PDB file of C-alpha atoms in Angstrom:
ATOM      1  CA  UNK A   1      30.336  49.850  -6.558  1.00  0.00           C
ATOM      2  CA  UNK A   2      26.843  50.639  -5.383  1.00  0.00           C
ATOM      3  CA  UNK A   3      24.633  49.070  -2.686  1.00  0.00           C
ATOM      4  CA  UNK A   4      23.201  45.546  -3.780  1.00  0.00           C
ATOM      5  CA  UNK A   5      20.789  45.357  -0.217  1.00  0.00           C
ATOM      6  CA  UNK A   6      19.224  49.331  -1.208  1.00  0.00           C
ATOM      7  CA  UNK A   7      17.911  47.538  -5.152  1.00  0.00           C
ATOM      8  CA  UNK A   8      14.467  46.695  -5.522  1.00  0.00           C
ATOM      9  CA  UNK A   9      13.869  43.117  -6.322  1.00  0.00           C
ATOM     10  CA  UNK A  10      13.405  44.195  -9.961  1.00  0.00           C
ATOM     11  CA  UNK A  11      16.726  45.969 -10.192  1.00  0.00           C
ATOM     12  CA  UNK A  12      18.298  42.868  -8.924  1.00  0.00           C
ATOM     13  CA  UNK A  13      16.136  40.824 -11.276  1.00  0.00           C
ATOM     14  CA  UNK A  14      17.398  43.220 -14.062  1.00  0.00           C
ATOM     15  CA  UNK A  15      21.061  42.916 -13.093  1.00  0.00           C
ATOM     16  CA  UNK A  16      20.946  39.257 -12.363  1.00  0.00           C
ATOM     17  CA  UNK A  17      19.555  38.700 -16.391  1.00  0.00           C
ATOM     18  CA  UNK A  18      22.712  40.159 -17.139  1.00  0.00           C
ATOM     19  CA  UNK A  19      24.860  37.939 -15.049  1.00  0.00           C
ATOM     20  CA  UNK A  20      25.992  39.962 -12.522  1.00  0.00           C
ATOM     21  CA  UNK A  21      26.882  37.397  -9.572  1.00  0.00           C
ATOM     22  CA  UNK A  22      26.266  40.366  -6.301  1.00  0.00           C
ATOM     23  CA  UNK A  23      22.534  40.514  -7.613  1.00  0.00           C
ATOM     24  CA  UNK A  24      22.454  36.835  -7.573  1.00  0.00           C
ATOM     25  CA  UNK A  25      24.292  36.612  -4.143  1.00  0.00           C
ATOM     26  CA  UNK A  26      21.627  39.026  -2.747  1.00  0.00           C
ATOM     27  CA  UNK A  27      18.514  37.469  -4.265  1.00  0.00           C
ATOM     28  CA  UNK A  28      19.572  34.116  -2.426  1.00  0.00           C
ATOM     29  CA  UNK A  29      20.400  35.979   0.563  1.00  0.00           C
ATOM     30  CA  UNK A  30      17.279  38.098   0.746  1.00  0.00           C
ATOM     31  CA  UNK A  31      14.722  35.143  -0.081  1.00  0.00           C
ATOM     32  CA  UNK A  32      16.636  32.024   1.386  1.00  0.00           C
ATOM     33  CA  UNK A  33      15.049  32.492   4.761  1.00  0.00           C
ATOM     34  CA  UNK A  34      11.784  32.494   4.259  1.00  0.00           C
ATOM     35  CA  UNK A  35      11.969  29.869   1.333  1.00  0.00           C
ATOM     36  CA  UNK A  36      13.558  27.498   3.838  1.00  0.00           C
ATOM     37  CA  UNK A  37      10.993  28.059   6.114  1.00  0.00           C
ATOM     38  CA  UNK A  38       8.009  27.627   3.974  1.00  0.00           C
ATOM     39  CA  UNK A  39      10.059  24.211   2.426  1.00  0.00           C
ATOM     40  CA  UNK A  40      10.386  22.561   6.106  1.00  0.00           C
ATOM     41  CA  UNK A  41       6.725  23.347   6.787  1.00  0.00           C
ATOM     42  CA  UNK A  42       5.862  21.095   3.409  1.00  0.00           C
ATOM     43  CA  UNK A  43       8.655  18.855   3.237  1.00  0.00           C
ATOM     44  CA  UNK A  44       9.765  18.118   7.512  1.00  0.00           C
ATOM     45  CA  UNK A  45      13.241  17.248   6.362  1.00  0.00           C
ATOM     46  CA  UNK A  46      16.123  19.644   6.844  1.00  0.00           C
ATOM     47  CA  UNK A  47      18.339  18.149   4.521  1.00  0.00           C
ATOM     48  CA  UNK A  48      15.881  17.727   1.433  1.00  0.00           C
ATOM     49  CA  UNK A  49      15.099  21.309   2.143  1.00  0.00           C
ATOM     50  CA  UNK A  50      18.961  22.038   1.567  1.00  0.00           C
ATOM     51  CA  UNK A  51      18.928  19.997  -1.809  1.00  0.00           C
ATOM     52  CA  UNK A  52      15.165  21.505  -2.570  1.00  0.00           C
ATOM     53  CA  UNK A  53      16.721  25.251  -2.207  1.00  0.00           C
ATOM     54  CA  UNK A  54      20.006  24.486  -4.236  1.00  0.00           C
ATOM     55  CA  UNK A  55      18.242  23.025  -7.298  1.00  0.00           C
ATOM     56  CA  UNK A  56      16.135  26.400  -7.011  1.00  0.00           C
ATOM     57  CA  UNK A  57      18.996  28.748  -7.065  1.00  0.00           C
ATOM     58  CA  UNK A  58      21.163  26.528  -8.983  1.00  0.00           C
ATOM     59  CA  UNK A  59      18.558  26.382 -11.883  1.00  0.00           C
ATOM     60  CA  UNK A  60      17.619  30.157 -11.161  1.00  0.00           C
ATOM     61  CA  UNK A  61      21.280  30.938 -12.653  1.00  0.00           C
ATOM     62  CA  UNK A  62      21.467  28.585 -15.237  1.00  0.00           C
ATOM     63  CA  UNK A  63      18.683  29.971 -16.286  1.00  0.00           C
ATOM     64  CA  UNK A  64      19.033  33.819 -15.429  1.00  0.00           C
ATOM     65  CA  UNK A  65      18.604  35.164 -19.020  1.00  0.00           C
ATOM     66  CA  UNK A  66      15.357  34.235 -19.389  1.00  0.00           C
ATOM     67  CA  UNK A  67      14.618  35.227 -15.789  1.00  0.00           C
ATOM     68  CA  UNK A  68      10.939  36.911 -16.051  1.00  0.00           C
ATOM     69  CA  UNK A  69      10.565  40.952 -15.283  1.00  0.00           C
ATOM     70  CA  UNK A  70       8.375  39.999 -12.611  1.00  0.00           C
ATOM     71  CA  UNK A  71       7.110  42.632  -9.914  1.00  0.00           C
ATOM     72  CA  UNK A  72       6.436  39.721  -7.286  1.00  0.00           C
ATOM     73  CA  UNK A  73       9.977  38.009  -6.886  1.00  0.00           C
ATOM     74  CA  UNK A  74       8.820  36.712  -3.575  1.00  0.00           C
ATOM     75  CA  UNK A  75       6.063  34.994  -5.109  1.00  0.00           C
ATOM     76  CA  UNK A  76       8.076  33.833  -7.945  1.00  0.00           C
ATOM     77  CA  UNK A  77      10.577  31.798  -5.782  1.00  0.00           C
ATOM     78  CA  UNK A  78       7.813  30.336  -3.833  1.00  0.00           C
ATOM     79  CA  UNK A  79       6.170  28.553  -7.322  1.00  0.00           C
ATOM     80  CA  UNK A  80       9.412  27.654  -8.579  1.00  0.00           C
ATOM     81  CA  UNK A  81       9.922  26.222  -4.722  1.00  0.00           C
ATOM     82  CA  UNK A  82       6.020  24.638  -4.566  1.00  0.00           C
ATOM     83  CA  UNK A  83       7.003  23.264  -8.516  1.00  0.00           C
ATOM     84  CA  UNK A  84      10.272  21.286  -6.853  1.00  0.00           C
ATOM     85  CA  UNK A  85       8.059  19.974  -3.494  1.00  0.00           C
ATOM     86  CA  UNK A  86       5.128  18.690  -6.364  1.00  0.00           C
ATOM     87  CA  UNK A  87       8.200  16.843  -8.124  1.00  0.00           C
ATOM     88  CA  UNK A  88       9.930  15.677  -5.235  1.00  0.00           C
ATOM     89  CA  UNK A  89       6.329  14.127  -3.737  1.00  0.00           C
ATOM     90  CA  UNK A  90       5.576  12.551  -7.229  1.00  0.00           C
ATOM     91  CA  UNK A  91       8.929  11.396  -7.707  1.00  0.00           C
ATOM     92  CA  UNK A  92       8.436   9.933  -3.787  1.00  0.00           C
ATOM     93  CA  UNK A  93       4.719   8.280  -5.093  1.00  0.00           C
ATOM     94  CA  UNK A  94       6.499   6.538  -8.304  1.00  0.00           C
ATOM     95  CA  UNK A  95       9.317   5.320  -6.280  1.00  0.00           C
ATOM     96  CA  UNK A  96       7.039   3.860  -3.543  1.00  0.00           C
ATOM     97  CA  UNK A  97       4.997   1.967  -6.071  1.00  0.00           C
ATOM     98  CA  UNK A  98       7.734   0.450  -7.624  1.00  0.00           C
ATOM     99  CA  UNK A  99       8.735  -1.077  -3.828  1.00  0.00           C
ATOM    100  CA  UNK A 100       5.236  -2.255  -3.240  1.00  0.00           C
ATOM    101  CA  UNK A 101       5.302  -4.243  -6.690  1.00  0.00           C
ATOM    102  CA  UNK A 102       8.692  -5.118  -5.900  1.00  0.00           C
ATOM    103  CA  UNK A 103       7.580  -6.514  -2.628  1.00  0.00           C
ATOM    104  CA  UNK A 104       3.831  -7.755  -4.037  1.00  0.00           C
ATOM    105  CA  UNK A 105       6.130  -9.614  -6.526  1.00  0.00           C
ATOM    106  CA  UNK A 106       8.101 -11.494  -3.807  1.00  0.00           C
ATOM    107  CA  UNK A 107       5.828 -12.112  -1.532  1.00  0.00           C
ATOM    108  CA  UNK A 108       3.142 -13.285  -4.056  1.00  0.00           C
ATOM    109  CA  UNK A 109       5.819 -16.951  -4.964  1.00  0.00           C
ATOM    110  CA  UNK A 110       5.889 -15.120  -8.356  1.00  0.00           C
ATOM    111  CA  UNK A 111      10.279 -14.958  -7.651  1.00  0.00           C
ATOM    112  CA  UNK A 112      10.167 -18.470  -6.940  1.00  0.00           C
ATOM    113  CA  UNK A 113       7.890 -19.447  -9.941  1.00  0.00           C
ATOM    114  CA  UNK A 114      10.171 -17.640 -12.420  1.00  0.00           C
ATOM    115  CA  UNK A 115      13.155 -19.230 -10.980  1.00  0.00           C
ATOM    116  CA  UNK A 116      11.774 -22.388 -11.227  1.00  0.00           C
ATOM    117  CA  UNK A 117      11.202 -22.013 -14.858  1.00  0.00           C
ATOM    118  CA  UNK A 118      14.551 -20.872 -15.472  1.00  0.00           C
ATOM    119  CA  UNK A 119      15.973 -23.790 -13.588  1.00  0.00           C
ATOM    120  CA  UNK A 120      14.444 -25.612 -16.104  1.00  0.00           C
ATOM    121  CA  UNK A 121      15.218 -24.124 -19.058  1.00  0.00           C
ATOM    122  CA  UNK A 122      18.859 -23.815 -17.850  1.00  0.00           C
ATOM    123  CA  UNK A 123      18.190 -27.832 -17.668  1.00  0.00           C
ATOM    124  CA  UNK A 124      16.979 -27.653 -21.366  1.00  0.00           C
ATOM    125  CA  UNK A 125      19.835 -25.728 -22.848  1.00  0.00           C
ATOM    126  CA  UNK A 126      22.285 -27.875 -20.495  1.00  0.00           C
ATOM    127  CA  UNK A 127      20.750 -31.345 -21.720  1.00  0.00           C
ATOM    128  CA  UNK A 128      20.975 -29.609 -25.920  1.00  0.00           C
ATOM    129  CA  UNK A 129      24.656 -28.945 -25.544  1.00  0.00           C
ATOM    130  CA  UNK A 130      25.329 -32.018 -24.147  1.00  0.00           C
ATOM    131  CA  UNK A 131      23.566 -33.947 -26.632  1.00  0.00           C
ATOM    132  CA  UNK A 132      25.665 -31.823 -29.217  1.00  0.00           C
ATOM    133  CA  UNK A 133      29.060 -33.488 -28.097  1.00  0.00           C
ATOM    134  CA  UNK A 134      30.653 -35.974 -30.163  1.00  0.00           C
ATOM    135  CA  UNK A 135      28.964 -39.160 -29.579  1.00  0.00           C
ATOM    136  CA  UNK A 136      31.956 -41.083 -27.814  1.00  0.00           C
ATOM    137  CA  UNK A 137      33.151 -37.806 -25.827  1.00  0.00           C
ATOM    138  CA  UNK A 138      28.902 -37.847 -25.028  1.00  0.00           C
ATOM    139  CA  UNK A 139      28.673 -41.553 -23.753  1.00  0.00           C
ATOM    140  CA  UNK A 140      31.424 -41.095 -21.661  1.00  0.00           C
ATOM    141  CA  UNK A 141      30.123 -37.733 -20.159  1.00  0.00           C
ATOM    142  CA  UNK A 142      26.641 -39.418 -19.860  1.00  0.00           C
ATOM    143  CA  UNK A 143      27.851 -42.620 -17.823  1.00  0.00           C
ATOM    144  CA  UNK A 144      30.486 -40.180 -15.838  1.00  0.00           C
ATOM    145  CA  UNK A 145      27.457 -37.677 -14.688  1.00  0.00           C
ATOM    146  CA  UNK A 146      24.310 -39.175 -15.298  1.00  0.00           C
ATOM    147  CA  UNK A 147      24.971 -43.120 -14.162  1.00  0.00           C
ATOM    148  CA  UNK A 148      27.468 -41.695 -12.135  1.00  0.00           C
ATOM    149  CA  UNK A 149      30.189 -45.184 -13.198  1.00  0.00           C
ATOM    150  CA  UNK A 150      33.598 -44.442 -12.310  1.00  0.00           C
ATOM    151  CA  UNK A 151      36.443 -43.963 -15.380  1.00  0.00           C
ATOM    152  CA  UNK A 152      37.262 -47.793 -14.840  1.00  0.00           C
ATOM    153  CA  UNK A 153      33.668 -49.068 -14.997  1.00  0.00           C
ATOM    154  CA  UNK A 154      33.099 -46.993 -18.082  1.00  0.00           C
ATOM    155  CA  UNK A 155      36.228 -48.026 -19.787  1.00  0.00           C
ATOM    156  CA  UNK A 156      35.314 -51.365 -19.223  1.00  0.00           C
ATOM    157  CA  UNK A 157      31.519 -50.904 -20.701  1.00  0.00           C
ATOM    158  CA  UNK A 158      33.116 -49.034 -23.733  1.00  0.00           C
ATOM    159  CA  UNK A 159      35.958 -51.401 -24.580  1.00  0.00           C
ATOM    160  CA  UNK A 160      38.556 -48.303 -24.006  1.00  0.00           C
ATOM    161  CA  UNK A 161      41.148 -47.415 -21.798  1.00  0.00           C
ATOM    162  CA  UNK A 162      40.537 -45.634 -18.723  1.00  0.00           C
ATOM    163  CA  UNK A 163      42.838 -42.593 -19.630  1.00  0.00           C
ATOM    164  CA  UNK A 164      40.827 -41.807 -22.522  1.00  0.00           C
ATOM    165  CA  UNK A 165      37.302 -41.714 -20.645  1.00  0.00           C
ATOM    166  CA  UNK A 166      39.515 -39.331 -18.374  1.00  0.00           C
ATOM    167  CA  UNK A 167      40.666 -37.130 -21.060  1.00  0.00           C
ATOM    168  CA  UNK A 168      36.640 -37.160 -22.726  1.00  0.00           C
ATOM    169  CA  UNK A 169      35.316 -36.033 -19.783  1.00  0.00           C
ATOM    170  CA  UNK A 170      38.128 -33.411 -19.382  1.00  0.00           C
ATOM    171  CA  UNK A 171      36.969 -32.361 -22.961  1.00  0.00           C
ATOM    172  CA  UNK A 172      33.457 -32.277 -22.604  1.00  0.00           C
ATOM    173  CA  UNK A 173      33.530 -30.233 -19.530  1.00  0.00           C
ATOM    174  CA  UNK A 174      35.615 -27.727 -21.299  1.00  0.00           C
ATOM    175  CA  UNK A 175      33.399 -27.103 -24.365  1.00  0.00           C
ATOM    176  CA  UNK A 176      30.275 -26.962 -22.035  1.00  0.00           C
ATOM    177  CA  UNK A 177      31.984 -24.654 -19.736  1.00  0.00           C
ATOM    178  CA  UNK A 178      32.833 -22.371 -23.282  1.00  0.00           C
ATOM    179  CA  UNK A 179      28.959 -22.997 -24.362  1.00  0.00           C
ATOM    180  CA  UNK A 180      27.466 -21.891 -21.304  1.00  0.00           C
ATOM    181  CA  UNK A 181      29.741 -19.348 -19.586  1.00  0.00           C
ATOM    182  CA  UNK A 182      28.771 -18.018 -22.649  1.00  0.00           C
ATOM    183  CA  UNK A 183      25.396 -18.082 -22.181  1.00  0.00           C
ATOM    184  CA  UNK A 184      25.663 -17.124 -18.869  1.00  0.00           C
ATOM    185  CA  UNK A 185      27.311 -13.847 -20.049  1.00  0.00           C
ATOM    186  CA  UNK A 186      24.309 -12.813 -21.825  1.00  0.00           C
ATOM    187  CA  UNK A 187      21.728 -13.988 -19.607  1.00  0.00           C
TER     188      UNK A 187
END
């Protein structure tokens, strides 16, 4: 086994296209330094440095057979490393607009408009399903929720027992809770 740290950068860059994991181990080792530097003088975060430099080397072997036959290795890591910074920063940009509209939406009563409107369009769909109901099991549920009577005064008002405007309003609750947990699920 020969000397990996006596190789030109080209011999390594040769072996490396090849897949031999020593060249690769002394690229990184040769070049990490000064690429971390470089990154922390752009970037002023350790730690995104560390995931800046891993993408770098992690894409540099993934993508070792088409490696270029470059003379200036140096200055090839650098533009790959400058590429990642450019990406990160624009990547940064998008994801800071997207907060301000986020926030501009908030703070601008836009959140409260739109629930407002779907308040009432909940209301609407509510007020269609319940006008779908049978129309006994619906003048029960109507006097029970909406003139808020109790079970005797609506039995009394509809000329039936008390049990039965019990067991409507047991039945209309259940196919509106079927109807709109439904609905609910896909909203």
């Amino acid at each position: 086994m020969f000397e990996y740290k006596a190789l030109s950068d080209q011999e390594l860059i040769s072996l490396l296209r090849t897949g031999d994991k020593y060249a690769f181990t002394e690229i990184y080792n040769r070049h990490k330094n000064l690429l971390q530097n470089h990154l922390y003088k752009k970037l002023g975060d350790q730690e995104l440095v560390k995931d800046v430099l891993q993408d770098l080397f992690v894409k540099l072997w993934a993508n070792k057979s088409q490696m270029p036959l470059t003379d200036n290795l140096p200055g090839y890591l650098f533009s790959a490393a400058r590429n990642r910074v450019f990406n990160h920063l624009s990547h940064k940009q998008v994801e800071s607009k997207f907060i301000s509209s986020i926030q501009v939406f908030f703070s601008e009563d836009n959140y409260i408009t739109d629930l407002k409107i779907r308040e009432r369009e909940f209301a609407q769909i509510i007020r269609q399903e319940i006008e779908a109901l049978p129309p006994k099991m619906r003048a029960v549920f109507v006097l029970s929720r909406e003139e808020q009577l109790s079970h005797e005064e609506i039995a009394k008002q509809l000329n039936i027992s008390s049990q039965t405007v019990s067991k409507q309003i047991s039945n209309a609750l259940k196919i509106l809770r079927v109807k709109l947990g439904l609905l609910f699920y896909f909203l």
